[in-house]
PDB file of C-alpha atoms in Angstrom:
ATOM      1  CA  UNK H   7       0.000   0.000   0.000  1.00 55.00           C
ATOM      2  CA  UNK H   8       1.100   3.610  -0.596  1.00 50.00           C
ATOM      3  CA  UNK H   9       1.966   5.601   2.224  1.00 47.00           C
ATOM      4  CA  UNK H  10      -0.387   8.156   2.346  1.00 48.00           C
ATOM      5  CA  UNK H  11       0.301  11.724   2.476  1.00 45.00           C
ATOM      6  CA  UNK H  12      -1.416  13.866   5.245  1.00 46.00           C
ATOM      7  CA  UNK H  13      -2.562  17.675   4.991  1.00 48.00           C
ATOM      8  CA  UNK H  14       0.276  19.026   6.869  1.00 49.00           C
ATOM      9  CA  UNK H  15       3.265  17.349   4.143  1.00 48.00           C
ATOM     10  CA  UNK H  16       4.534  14.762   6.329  1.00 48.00           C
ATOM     11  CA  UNK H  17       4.459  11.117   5.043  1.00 50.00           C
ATOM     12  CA  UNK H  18       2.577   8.271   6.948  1.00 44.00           C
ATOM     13  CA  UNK H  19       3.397   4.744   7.317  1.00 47.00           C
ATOM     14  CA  UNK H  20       1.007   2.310   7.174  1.00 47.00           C
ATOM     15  CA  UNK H  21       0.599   0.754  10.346  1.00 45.00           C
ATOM     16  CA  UNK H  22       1.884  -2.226  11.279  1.00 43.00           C
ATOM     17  CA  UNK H  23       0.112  -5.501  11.051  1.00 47.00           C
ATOM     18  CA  UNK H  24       0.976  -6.758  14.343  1.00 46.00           C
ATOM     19  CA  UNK H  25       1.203  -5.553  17.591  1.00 43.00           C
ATOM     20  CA  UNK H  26       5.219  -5.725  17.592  1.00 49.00           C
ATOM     21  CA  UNK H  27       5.771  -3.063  14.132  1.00 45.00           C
ATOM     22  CA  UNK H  28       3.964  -0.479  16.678  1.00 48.00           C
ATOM     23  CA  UNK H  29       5.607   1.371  19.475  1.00 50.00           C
ATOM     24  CA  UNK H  30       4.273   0.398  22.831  1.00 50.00           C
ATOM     25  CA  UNK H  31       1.821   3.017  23.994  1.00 49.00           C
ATOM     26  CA  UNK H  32       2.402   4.247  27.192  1.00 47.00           C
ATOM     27  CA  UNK H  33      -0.127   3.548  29.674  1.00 49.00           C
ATOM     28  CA  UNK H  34       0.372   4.918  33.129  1.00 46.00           C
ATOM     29  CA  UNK H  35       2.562   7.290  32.411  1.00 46.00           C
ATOM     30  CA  UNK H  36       5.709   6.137  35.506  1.00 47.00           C
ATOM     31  CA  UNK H  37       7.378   9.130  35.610  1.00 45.00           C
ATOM     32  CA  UNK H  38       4.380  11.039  36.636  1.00 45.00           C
ATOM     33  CA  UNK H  39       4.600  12.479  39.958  1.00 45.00           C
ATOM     34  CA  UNK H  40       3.078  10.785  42.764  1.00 43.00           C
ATOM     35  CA  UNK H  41       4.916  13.846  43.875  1.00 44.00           C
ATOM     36  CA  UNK H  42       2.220  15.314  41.933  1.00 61.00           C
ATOM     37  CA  UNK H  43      -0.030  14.674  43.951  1.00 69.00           C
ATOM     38  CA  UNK H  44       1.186  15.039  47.526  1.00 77.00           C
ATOM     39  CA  UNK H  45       4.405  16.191  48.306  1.00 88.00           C
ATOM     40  CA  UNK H  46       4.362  15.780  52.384  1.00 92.00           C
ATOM     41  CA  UNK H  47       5.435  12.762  53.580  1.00 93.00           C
ATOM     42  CA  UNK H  48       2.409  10.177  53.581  1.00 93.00           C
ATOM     43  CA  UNK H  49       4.477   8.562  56.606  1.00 92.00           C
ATOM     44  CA  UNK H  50       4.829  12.213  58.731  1.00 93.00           C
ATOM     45  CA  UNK H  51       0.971  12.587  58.368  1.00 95.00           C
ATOM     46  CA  UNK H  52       0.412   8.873  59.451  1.00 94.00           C
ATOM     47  CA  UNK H  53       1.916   9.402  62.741  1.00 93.00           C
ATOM     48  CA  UNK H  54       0.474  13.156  63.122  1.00 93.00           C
ATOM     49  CA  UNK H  55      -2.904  10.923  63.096  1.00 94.00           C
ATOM     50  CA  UNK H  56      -2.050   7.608  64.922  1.00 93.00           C
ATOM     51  CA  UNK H  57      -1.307  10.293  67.731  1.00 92.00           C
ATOM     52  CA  UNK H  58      -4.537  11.037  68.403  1.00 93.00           C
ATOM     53  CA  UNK H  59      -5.587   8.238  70.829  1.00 93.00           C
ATOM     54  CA  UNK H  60      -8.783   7.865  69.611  1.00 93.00           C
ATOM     55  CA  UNK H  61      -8.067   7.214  65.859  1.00 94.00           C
ATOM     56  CA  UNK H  62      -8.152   3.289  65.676  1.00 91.00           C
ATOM     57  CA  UNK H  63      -6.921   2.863  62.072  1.00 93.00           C
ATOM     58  CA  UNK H  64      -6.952   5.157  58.720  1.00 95.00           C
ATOM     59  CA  UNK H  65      -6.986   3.899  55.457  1.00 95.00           C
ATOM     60  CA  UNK H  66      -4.318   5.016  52.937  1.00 95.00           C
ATOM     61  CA  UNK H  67      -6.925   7.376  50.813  1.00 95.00           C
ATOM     62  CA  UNK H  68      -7.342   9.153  54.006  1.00 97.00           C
ATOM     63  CA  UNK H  69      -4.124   9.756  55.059  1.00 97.00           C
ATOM     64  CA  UNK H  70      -3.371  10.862  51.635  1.00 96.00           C
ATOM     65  CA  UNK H  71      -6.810  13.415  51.748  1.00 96.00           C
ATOM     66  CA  UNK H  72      -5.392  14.494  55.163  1.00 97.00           C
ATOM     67  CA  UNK H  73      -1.857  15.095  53.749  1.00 96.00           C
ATOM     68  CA  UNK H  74      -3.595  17.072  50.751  1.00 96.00           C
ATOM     69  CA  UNK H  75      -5.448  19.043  52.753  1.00 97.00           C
ATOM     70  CA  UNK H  76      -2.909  19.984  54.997  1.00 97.00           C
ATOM     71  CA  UNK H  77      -1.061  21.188  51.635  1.00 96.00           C
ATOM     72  CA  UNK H  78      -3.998  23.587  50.501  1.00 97.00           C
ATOM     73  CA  UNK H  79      -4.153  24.713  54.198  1.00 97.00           C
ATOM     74  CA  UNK H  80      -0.584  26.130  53.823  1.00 96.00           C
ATOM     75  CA  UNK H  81      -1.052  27.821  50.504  1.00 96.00           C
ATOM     76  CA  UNK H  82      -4.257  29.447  52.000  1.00 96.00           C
ATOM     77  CA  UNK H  83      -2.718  30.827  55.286  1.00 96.00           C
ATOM     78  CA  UNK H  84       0.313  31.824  53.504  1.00 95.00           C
ATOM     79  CA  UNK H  85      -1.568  33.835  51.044  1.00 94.00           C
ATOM     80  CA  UNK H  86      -4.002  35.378  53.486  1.00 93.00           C
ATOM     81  CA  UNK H  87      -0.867  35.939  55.855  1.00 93.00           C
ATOM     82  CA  UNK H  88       0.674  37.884  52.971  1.00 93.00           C
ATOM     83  CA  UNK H  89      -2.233  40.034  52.358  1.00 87.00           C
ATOM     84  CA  UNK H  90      -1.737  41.615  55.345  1.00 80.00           C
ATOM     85  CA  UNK H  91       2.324  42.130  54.564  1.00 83.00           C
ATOM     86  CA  UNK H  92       1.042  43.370  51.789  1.00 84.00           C
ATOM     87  CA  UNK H  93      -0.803  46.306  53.336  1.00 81.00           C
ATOM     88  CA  UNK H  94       2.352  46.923  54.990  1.00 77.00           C
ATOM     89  CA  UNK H  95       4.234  47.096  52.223  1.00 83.00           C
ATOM     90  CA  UNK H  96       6.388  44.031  53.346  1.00 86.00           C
ATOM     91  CA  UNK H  97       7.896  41.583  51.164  1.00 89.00           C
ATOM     92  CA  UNK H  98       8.858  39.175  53.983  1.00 92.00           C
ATOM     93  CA  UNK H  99       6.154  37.298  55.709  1.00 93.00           C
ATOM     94  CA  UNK H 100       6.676  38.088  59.555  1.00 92.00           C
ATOM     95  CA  UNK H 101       4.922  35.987  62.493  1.00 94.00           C
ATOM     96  CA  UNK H 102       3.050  38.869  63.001  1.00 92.00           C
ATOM     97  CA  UNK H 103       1.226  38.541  59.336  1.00 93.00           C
ATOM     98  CA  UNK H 104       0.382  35.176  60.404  1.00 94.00           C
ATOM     99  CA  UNK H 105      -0.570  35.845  64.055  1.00 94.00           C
ATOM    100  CA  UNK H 106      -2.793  38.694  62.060  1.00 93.00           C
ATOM    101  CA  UNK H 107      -4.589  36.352  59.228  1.00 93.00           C
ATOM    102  CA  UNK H 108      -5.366  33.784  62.104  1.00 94.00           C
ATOM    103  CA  UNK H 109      -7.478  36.418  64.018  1.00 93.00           C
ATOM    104  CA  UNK H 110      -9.396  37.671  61.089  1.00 92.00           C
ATOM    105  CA  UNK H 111     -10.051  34.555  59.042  1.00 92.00           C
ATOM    106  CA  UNK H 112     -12.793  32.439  61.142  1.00 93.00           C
ATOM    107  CA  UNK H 113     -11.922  29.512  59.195  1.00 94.00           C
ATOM    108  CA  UNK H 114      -8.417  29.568  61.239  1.00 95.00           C
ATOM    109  CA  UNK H 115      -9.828  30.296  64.836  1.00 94.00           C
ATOM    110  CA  UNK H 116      -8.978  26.560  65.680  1.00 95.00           C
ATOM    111  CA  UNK H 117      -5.295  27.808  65.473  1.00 95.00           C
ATOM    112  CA  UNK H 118      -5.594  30.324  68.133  1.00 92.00           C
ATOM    113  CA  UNK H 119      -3.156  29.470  71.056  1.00 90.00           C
ATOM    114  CA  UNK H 120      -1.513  26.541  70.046  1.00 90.00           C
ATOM    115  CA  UNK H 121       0.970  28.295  68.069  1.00 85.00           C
ATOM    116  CA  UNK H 122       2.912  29.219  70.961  1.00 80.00           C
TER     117      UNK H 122
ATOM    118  CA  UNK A  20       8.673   8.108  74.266  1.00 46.00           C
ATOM    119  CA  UNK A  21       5.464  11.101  75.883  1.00 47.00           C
ATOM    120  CA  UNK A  22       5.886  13.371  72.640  1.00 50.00           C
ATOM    121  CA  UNK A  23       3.821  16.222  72.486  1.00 55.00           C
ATOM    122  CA  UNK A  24       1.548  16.053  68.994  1.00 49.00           C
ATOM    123  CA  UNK A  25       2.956  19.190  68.415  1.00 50.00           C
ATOM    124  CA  UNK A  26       6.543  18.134  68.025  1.00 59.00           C
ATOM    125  CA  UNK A  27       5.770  15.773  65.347  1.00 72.00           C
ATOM    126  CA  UNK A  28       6.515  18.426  62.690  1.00 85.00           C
ATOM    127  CA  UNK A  29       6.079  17.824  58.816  1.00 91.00           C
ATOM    128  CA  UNK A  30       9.248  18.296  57.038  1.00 92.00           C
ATOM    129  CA  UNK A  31       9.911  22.193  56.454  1.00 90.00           C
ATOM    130  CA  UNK A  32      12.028  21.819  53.066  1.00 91.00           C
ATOM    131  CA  UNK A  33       8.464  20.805  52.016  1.00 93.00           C
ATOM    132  CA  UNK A  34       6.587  23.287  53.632  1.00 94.00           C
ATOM    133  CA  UNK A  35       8.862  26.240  52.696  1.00 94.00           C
ATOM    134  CA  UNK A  36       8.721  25.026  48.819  1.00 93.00           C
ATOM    135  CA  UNK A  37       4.444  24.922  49.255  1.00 95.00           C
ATOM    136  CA  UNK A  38       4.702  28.257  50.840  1.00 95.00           C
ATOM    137  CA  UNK A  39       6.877  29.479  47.878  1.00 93.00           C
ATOM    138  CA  UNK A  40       4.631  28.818  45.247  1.00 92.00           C
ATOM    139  CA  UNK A  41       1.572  29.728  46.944  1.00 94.00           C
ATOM    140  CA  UNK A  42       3.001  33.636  47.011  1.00 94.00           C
ATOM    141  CA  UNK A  43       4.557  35.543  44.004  1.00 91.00           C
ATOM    142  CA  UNK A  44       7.963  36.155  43.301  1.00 90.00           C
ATOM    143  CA  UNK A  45      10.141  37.914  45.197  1.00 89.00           C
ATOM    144  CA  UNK A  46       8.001  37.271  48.670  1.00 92.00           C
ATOM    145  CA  UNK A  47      10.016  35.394  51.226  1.00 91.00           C
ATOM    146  CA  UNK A  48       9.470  34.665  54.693  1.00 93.00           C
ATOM    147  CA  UNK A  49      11.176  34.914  57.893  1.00 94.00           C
ATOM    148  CA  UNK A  50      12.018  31.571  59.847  1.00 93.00           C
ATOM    149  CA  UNK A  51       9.650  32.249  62.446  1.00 94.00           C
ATOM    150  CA  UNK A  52       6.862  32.503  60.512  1.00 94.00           C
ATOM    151  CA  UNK A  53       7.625  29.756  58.664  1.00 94.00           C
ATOM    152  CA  UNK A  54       7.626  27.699  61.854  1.00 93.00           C
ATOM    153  CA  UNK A  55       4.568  28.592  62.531  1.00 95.00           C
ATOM    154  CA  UNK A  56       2.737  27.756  59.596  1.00 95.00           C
ATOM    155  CA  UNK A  57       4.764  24.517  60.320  1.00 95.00           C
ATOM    156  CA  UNK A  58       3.001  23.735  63.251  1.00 95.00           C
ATOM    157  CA  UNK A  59      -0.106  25.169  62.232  1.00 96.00           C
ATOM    158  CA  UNK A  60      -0.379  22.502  59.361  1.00 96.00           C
ATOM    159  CA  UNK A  61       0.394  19.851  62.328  1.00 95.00           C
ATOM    160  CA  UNK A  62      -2.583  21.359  64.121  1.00 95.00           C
ATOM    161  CA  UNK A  63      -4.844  21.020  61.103  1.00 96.00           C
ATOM    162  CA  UNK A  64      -3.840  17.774  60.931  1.00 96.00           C
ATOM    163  CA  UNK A  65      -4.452  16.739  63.985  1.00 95.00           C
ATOM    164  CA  UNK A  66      -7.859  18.729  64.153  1.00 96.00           C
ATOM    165  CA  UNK A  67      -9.124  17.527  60.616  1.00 97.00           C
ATOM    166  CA  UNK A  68      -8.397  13.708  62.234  1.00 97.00           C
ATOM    167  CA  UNK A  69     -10.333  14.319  64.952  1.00 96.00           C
ATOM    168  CA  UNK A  70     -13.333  15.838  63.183  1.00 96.00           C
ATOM    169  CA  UNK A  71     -12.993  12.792  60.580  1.00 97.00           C
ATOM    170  CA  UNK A  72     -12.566  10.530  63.240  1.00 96.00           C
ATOM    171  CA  UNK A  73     -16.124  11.462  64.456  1.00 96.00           C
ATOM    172  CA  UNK A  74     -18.017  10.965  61.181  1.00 96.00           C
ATOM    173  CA  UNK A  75     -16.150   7.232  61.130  1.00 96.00           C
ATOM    174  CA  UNK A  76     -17.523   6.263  64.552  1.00 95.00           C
ATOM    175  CA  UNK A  77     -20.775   7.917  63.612  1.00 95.00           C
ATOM    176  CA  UNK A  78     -20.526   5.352  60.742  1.00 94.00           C
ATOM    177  CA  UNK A  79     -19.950   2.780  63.586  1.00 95.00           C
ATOM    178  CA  UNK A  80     -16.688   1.957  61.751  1.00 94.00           C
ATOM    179  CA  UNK A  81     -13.081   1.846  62.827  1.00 93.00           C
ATOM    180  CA  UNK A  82     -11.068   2.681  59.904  1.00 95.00           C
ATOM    181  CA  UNK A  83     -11.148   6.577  58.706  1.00 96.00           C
ATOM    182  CA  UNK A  84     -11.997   6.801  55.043  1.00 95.00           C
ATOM    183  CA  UNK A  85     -11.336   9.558  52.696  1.00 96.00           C
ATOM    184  CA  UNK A  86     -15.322  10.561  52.654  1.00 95.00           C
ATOM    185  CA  UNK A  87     -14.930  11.218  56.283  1.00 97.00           C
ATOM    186  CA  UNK A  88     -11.883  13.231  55.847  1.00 97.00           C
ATOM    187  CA  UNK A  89     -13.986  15.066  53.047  1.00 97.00           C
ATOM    188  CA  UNK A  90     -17.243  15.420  55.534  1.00 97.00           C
ATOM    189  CA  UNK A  91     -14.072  16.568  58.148  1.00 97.00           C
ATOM    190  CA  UNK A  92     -13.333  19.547  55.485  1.00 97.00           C
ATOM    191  CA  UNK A  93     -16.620  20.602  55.461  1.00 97.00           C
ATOM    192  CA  UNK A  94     -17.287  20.943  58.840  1.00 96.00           C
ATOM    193  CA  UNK A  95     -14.369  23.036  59.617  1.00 96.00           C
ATOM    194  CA  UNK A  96     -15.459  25.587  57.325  1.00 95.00           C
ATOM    195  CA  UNK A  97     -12.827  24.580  54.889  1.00 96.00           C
ATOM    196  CA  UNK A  98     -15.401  23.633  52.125  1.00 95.00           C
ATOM    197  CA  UNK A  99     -13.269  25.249  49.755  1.00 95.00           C
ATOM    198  CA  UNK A 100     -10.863  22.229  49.741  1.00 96.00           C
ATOM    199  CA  UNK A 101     -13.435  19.742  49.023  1.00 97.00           C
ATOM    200  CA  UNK A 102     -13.191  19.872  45.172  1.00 96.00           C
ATOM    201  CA  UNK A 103      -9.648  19.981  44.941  1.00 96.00           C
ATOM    202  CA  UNK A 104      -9.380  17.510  47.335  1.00 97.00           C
ATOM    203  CA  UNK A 105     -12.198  14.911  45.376  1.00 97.00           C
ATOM    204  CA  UNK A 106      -9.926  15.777  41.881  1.00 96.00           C
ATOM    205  CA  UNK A 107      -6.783  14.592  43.797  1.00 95.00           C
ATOM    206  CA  UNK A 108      -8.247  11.886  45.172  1.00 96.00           C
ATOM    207  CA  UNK A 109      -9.715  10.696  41.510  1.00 95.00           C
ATOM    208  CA  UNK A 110      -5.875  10.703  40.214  1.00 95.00           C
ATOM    209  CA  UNK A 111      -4.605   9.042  43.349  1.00 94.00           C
ATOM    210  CA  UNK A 112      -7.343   6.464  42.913  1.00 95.00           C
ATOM    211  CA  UNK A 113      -6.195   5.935  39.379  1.00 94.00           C
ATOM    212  CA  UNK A 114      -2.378   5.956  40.167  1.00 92.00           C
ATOM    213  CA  UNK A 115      -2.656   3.032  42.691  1.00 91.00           C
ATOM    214  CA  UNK A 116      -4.523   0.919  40.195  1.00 92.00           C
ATOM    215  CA  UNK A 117      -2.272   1.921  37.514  1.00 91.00           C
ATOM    216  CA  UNK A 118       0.450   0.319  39.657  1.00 90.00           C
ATOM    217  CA  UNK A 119      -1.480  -2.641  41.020  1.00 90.00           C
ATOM    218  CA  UNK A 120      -1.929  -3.341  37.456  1.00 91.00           C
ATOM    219  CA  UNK A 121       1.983  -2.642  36.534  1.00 90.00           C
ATOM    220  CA  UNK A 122       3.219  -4.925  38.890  1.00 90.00           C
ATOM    221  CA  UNK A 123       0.465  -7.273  37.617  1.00 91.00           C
ATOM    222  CA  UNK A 124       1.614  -7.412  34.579  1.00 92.00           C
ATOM    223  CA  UNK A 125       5.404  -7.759  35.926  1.00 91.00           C
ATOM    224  CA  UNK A 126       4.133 -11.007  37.603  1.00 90.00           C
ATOM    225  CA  UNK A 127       2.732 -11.977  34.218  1.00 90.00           C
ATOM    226  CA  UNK A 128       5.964 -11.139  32.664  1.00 90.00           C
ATOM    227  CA  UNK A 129       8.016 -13.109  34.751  1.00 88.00           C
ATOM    228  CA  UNK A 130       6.297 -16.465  34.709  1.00 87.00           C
ATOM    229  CA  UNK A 131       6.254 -16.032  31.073  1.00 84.00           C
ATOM    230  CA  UNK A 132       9.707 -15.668  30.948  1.00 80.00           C
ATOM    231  CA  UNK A 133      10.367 -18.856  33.623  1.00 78.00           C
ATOM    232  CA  UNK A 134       8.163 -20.882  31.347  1.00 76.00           C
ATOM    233  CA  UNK A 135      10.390 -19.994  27.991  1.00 75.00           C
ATOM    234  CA  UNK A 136      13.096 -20.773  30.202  1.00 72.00           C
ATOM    235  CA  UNK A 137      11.783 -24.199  30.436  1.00 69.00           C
ATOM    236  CA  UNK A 138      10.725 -24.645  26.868  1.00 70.00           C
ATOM    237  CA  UNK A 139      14.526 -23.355  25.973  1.00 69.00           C
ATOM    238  CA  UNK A 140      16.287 -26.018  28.592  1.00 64.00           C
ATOM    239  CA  UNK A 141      14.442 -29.221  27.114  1.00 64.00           C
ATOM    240  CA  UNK A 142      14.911 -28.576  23.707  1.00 63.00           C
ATOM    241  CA  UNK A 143      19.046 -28.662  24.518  1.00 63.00           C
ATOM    242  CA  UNK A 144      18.369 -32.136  26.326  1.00 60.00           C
ATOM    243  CA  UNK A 145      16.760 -33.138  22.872  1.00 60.00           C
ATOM    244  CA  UNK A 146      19.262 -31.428  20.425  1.00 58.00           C
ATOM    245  CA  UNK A 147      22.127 -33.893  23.163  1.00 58.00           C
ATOM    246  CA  UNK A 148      19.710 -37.384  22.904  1.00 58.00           C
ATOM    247  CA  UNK A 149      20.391 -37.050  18.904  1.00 57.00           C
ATOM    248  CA  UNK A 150      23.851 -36.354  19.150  1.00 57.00           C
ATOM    249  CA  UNK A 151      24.715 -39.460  20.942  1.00 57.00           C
ATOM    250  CA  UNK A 152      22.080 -41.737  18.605  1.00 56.00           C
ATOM    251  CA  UNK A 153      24.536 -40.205  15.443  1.00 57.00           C
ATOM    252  CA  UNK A 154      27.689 -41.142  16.990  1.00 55.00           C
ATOM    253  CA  UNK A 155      26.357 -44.545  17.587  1.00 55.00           C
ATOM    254  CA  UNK A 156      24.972 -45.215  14.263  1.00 55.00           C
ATOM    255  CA  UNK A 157      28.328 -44.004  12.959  1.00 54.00           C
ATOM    256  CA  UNK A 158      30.371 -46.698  14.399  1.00 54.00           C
ATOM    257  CA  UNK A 159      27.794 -49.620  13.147  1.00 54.00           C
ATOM    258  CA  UNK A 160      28.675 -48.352  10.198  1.00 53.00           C
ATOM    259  CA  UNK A 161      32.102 -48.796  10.666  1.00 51.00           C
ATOM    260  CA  UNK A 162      32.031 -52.516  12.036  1.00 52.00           C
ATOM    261  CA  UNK A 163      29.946 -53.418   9.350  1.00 52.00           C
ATOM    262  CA  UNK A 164      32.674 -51.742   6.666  1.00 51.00           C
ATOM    263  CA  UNK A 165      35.105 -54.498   8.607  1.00 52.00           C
ATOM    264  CA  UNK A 166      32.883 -57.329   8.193  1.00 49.00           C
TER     265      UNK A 166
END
């Protein structure tokens, strides 16, 4: 058979009759980043929860959630803490921005006094 | 060991490189602050898995799941992570049966490759049998060239 040209110019070959002529499609792409998906430690957040005496056992999806979460919980305080830096025309994030965005956001009101 | 939860820290390479790409260029942070956000993300930790733990024995189970991490999220006001957190969830879901079926198919491999082995090993005991039945009918040849 002739190879066929396609719009763009470039010649294609037929494909191959069996499986071996084609390249091996990647499936799960391996290289892909488990890191992706949660950079802590899936062992740290384990024993932040076996700590609590009355957690019997977790499941790995939830420590995985929990490790998540506690990911989007540092790129939220950090970017409310720098809002307030902001205002004062900082470009270092002091304790005090922090100490600031915990008071004012309700959402972080289970932080006060245990960051001392 | 009595270790206070709070010493059990998350490692703060990590947490300095979240809080780096969370705010723009050219933002940095002093070390106490970055402590603190430390600890606070050991706090919501520990929080969140109490909070989850209470949906799980409300399900009268024992094992925390990821739904009642999820229900966890929403009752601490942090709804905002919920759809995030079901997207990443999705892909992790996907990733571990991506490698259950990887090494799966390693398994697969490697008893294939046992069993050509096999096939590959008898067919030299053959290729030996005929060698000796040769050499044998060689030298009736030769007696009978003397007779």
């Amino acid at each position: 058979m002739a190879a066929v040209a396609t719009g763009n110019g470039a010649f294609q070959e037929e494909e191959g009759t069996g499986g071996d002529a084609a390249a091996p499609q990647p499936h799960a792409p391996t290289s892909a980043p488990g890191a992706r998906l949660s950079r802590l430690p899936l062992a740290r957040v384990k024993a932040l929860v076996k700590a609590d005496p009355d957690v019997t056992l977790a499941g790995q999806e939830a420590i995985f959630i929990l490790a998540r979460a506690a990911e989007l919980f540092v790129e939220t305080i950090a970017k409310d803490a720098y809002c307030c830096a902001q205002q004062g025309k900082r470009k270092t994030l002091q304790r005090r921005d922090l100490d600031n965005a915990i008071e004012a956001v309700d959402e972080f009101a289970f932080l006060e006094g245990t960051l001392d | 060991m009595a270790e206070r939860p709070e010493d059990l820290n998350l490692p703060n390479a990590v947490i300095t490189r979240i809080i780096k790409e969370a705010l723009p260029d050219g933002v940095s942070i002093s070390k106490e602050a970055r402590s603190a956000i430390s600890r606070a993300a050991s706090v919501f930790v520990l929080y969140a898995t109490s909070c989850a733990n209470n949906f799980a024995m409300k399900g009268k189970r024992k094992t925390l799941n990821a739904s009642d991490v999820l229900s966890a999220m929403e009752e601490m006001e942090f709804q905002r992570f919920v759809t995030p957190l079901k997207e990443a969830l999705e892909a992790y879901r996907r990733e571990q049966k991506g490698k259950k079926e990887a090494s799966e198919q390693k398994k697969k491999d490697k008893d294939k490759k046992t069993d050509s082995e096999e096939q590959d090993k008898s067919r030299d005991e053959d290729n030996d049998e005929d060698e000796e039945r040769l050499e044998e009918e060689e030298q009736n040849e030769e007696e009978e060239v003397d007779n």
